[in-house]
Coordinates of C-alpha atoms in Angstrom, one line a residue:
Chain K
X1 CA -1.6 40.1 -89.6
X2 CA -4.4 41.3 -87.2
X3 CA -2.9 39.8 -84.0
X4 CA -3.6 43.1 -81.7
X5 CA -7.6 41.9 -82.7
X6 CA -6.6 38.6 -80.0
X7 CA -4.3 40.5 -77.7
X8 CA -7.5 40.8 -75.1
X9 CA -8.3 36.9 -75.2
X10 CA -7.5 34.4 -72.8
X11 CA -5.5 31.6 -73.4
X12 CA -8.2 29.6 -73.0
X13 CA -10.1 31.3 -75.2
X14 CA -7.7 31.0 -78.3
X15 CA -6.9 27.9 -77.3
X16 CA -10.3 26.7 -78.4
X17 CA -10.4 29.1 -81.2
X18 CA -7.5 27.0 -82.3
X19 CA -9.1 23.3 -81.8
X20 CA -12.0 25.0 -84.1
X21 CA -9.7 25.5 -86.9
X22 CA -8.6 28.9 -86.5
X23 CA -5.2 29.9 -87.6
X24 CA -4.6 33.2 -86.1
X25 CA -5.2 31.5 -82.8
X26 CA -2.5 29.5 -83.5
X27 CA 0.3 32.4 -84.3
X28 CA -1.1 34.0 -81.0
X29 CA -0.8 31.6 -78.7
X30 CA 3.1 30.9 -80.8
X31 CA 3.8 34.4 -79.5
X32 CA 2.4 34.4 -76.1
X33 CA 3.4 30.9 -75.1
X34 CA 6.2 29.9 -76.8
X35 CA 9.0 32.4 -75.3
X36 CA 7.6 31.0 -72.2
X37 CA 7.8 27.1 -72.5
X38 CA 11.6 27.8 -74.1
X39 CA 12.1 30.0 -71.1
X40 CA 11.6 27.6 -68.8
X41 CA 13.1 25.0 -70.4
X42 CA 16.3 26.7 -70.6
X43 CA 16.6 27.2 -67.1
X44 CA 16.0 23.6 -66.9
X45 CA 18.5 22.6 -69.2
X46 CA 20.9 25.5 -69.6
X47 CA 21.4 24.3 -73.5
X48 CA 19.6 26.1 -76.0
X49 CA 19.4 23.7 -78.6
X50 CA 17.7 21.2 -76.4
X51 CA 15.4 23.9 -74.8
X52 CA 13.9 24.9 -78.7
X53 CA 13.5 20.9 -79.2
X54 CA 12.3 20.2 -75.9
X55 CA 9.7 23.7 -75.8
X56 CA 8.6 22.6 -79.8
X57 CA 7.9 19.0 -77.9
X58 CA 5.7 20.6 -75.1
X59 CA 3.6 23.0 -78.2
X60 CA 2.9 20.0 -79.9
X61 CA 1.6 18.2 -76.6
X62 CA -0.6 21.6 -76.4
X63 CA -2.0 21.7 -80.4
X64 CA -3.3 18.1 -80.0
X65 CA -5.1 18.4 -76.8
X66 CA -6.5 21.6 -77.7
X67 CA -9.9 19.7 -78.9
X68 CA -10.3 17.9 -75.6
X69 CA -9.4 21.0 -73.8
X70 CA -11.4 20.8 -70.7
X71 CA -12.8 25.2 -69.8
X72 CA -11.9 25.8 -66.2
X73 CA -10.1 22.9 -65.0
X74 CA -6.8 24.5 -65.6
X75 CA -4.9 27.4 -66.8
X76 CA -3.2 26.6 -70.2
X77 CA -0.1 28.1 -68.6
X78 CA 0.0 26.4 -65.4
X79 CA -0.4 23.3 -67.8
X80 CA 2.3 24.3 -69.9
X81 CA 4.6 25.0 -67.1
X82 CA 3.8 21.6 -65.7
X83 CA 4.5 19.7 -69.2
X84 CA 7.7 22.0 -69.8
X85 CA 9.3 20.9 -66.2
X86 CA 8.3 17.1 -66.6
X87 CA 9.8 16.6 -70.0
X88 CA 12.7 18.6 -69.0
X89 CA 13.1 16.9 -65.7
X90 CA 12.8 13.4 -67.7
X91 CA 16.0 14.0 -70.2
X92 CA 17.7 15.6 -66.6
X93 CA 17.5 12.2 -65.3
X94 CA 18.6 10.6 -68.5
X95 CA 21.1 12.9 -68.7
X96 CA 23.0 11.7 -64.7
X97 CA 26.4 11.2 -64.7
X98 CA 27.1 14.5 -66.2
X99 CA 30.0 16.2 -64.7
X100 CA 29.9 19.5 -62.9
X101 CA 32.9 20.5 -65.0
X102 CA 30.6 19.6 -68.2
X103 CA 27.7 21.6 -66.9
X104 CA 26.5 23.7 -69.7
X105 CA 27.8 27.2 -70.1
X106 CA 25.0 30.0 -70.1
X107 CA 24.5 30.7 -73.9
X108 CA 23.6 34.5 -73.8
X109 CA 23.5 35.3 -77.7
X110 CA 20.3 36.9 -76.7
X111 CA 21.0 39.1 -74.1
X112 CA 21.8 42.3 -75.1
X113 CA 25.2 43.6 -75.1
X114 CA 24.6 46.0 -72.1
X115 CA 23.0 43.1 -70.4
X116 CA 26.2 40.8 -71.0
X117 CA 28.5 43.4 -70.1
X118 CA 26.4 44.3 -66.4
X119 CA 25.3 40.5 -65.7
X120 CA 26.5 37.8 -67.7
X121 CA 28.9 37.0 -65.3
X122 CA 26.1 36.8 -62.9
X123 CA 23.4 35.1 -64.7
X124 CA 26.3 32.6 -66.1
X125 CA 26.6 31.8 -62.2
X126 CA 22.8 31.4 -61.2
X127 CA 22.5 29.1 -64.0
X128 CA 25.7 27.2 -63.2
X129 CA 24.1 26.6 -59.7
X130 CA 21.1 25.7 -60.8
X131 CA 22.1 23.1 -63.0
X132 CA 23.8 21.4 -60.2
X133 CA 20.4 21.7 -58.0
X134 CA 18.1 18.4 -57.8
X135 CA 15.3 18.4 -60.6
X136 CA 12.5 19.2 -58.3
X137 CA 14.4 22.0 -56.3
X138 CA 15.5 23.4 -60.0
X139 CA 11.7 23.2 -61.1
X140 CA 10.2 25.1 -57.8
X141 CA 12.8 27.6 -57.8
X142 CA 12.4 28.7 -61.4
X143 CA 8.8 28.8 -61.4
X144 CA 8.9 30.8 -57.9
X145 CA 11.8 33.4 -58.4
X146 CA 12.7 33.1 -62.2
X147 CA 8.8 33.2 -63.5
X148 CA 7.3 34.7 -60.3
X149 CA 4.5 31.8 -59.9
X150 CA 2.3 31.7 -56.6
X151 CA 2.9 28.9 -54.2
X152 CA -0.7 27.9 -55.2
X153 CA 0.2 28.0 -59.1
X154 CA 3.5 26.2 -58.8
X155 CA 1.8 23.2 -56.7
X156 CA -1.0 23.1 -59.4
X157 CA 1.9 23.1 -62.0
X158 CA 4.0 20.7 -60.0
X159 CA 1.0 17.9 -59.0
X160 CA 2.5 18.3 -55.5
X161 CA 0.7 20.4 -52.4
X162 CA 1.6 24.1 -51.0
X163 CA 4.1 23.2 -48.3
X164 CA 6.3 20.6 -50.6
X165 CA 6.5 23.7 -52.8
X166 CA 7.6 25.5 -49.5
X167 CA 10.2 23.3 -48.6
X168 CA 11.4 22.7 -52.3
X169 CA 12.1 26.2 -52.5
X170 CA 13.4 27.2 -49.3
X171 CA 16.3 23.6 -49.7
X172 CA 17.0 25.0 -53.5
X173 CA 17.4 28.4 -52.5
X174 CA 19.7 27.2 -49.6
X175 CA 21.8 25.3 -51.9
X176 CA 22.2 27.6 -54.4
X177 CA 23.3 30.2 -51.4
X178 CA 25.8 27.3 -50.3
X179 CA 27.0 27.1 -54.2
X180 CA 27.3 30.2 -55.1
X181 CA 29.0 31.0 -52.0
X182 CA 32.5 30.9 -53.0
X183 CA 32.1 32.9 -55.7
X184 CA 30.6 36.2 -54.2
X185 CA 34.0 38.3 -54.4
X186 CA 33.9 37.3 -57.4
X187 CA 30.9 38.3 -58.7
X188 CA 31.1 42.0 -56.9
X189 CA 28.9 40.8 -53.7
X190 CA 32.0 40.7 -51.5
X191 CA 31.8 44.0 -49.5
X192 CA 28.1 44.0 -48.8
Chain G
X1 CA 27.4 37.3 -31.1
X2 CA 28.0 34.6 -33.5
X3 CA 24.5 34.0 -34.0
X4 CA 24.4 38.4 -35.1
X5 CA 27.2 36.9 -37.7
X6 CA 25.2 34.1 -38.8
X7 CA 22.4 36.6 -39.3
X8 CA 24.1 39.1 -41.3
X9 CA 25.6 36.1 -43.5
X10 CA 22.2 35.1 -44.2
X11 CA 20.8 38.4 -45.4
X12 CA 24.2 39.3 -47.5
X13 CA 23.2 34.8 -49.5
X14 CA 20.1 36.3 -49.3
X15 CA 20.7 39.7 -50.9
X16 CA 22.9 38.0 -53.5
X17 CA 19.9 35.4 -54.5
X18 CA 17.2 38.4 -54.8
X19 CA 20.1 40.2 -56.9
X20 CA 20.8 37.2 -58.9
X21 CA 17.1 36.4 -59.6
X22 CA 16.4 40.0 -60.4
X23 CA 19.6 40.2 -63.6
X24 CA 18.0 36.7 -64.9
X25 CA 14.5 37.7 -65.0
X26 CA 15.9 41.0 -66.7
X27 CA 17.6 38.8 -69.0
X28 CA 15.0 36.2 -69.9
X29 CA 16.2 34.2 -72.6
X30 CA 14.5 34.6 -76.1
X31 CA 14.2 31.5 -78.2
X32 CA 15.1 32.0 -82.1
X33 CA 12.8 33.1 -84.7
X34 CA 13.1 29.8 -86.7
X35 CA 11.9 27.9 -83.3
X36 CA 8.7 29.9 -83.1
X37 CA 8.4 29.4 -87.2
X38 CA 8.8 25.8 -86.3
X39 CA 6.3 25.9 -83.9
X40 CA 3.2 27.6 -86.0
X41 CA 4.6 25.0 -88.8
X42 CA 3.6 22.0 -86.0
X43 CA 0.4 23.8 -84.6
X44 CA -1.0 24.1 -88.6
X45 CA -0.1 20.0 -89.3
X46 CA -1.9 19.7 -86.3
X47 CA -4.9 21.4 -87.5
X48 CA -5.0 20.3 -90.9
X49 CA -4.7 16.7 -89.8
X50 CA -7.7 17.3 -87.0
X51 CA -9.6 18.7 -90.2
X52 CA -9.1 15.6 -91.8
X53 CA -9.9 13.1 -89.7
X54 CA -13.9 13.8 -88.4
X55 CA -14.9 12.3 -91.6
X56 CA -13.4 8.8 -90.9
X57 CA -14.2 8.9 -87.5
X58 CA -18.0 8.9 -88.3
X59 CA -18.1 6.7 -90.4
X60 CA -17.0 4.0 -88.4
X61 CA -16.2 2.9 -85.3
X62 CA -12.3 2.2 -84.9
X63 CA -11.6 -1.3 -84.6
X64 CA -14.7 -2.7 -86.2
X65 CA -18.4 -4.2 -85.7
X66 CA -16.7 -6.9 -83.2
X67 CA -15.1 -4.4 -81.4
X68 CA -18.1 -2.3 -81.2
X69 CA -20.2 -5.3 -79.9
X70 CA -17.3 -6.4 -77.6
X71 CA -17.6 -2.9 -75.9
X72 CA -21.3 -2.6 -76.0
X73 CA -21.9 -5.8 -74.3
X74 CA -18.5 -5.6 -72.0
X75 CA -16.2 -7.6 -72.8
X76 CA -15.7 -11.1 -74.8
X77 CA -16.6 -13.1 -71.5
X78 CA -20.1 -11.7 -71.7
X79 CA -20.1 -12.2 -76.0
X80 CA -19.0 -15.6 -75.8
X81 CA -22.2 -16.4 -73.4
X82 CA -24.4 -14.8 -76.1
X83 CA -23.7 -15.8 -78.6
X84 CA -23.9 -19.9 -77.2
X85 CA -27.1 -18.6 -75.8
X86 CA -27.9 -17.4 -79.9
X87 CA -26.4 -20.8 -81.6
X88 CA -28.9 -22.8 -78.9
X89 CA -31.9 -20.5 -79.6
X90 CA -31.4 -21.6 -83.3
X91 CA -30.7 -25.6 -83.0
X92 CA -34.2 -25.5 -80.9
X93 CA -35.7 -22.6 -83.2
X94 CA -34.7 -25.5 -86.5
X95 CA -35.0 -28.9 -84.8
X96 CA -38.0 -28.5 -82.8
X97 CA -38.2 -29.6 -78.6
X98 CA -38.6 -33.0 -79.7
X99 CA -34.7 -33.0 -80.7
X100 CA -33.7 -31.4 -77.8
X101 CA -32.8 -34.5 -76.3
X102 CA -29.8 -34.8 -78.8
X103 CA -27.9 -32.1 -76.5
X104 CA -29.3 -32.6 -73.2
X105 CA -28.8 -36.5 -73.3
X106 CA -25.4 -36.3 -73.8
X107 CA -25.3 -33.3 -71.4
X108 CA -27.1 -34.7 -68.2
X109 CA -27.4 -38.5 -68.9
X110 CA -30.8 -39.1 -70.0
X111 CA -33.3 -40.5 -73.0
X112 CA -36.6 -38.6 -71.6
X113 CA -38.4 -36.4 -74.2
X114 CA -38.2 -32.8 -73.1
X115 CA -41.6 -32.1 -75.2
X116 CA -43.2 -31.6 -72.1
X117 CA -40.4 -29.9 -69.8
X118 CA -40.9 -27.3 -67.3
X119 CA -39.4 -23.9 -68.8
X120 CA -37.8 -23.7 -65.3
X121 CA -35.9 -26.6 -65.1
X122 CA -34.3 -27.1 -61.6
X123 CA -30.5 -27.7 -63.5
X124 CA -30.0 -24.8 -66.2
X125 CA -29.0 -26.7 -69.1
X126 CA -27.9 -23.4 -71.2
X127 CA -25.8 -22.9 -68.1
X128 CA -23.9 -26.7 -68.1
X129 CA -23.8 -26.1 -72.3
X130 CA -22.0 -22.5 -71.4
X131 CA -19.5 -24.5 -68.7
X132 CA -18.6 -27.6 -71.2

């Protein structure tokens, strides 16, 4: 397997290697963007079942319009960001009604053990709060602090202008302040 | 005085959200190895099927020569006015103008031989046939 030959090429780029038929492109672009679209749509979801089903939907979206991939219009990431976030944001409002007492538990099988023993506690919170947070304040605040988007990338991504993206982020990051408030002793921030 | 306690509440939410953030982007979660398996699986049906399908696509048009026509000429409103324009040109082409007189008496009323017509007509009798 001769993937370090494609580690230099764009997304773009193996994206229309892929539409020609080739089948490296494909494993490439597995590696490089499918962590990311199950990344995301974890912290959308906060279930990892649903995130692998939901990020395998949003690949398959990506292999069939890779022949009418249009160069330079958009970045396939910023696309995939944006297809990750609607269909997550979709089965979010299918899902209302769901008690905060149901909201699902962080699933941190991945994280290693250090990590769980430092921050699971922590990262179980943020993703507690999150899950209570408004679809479109969720989606702005994970592409802003969780994936470290621009402003400019995350409107591109969310179909929305600059200072929406301002104002979604700034009210989610207030209510996740106003959530996790309570629980700062808790989590060791009580003596700042 | 309480506004210096508001601040320093602030920066201490704020401090705990950059602190948050910073463990969960350390902690980015991985997906399985079966879900990226699953994923190259979907990305090769998708290719072999693209691979497949050029063939029939060239060969002809989805949906058929009516469909093909229908878009070519826009729409069935604009078809429908051909082709009575065609079925016309071919009763006069087989009949002759001396038997024209079969349609346009019944159309507008009258027994005169259109032998000798003007071409430009003052009523457009392929327009009334298209109305009726």
């Amino acid at each position: 397997m001769a993937l370090d030959a494609l580690t230099e090429v764009s997304d773009e780029a193996l994206l229309i290697l892929y539409g020609n038929g080739d089948r490296q492109a494909a494993q490439s672009l597995t590696l490089r963007l499918g962590p990311l679209a199950f990344r995301v749509a974890y912290r959308m979801l906060g279930d990892r079942a649903e995130a692998e089903d939901l990020a395998q939907e949003a690949m398959l979206r990506l292999w069939k319009i890779a022949p009418d991939w249009r160069t330079g219009e958009a970045k396939v990431s910023t696309w995939l960001y944006r297809v990750v976030t609607n269909l997550a944001t979709d089965r979010l409002r299918r899902r209302r009604g769901v008690g905060l007492d149901e909201a699902p538990e962080m699933a941190d099988e991945s994280a290693s053990a250090l990590d769980q023993m430092i921050s699971a506690d922590r990262i179980a919170a943020l993703q507690g709060a999150l899950d209570q947070l408004p679809a479109r304040q969720r989606q702005a605040v994970i592409l802003r602090h969780l994936e470290g988007l621009s402003n400019p990338e995350i409107a591109a991504a969310m179909e929305i202008g600059v200072e929406a993206v301002e104002s979604l982020t700034a009210r989610g990051k207030r209510a996740l302040a106003a959530l996790l408030e309570g629980r700062r002793d808790e989590l060791g921030y009580g003596h700042d | 005085m309480n506004w210096g306690m508001a601040m320093t509440d602030w920066n201490a939410r704020e401090h705990t959200l950059d602190d948050l953030f910073a463990a969960a982007r350390r902690a980015a979660p991985e997906p399985s190895p079966g879900f990226l398996a699953r994923v190259i699986a979907d990305a090769e049906a998708v290719q072999e099927a693209a691979e497949a399908v050029p063939v029939r696509r060239s060969a002809a048009p989805s949906g058929g020569l009516m469909a093909a026509l229908r878009g070519m000429f826009g729409g069935w409103g604009a078809l429908g006015g051909m082709l009575t324009a065609t079925v016309a040109g071919i009763w006069i082409g087989f009949s002759g103008a001396d038997q024209l007189g079969l349609v346009t008496g019944g159309l507008l009323g009258t027994t005169e031989s259109l032998g000798t017509v003007s071409l430009l007509p003052e009523g457009d009798i392929f327009a009334l046939a298209v109305q009726e």
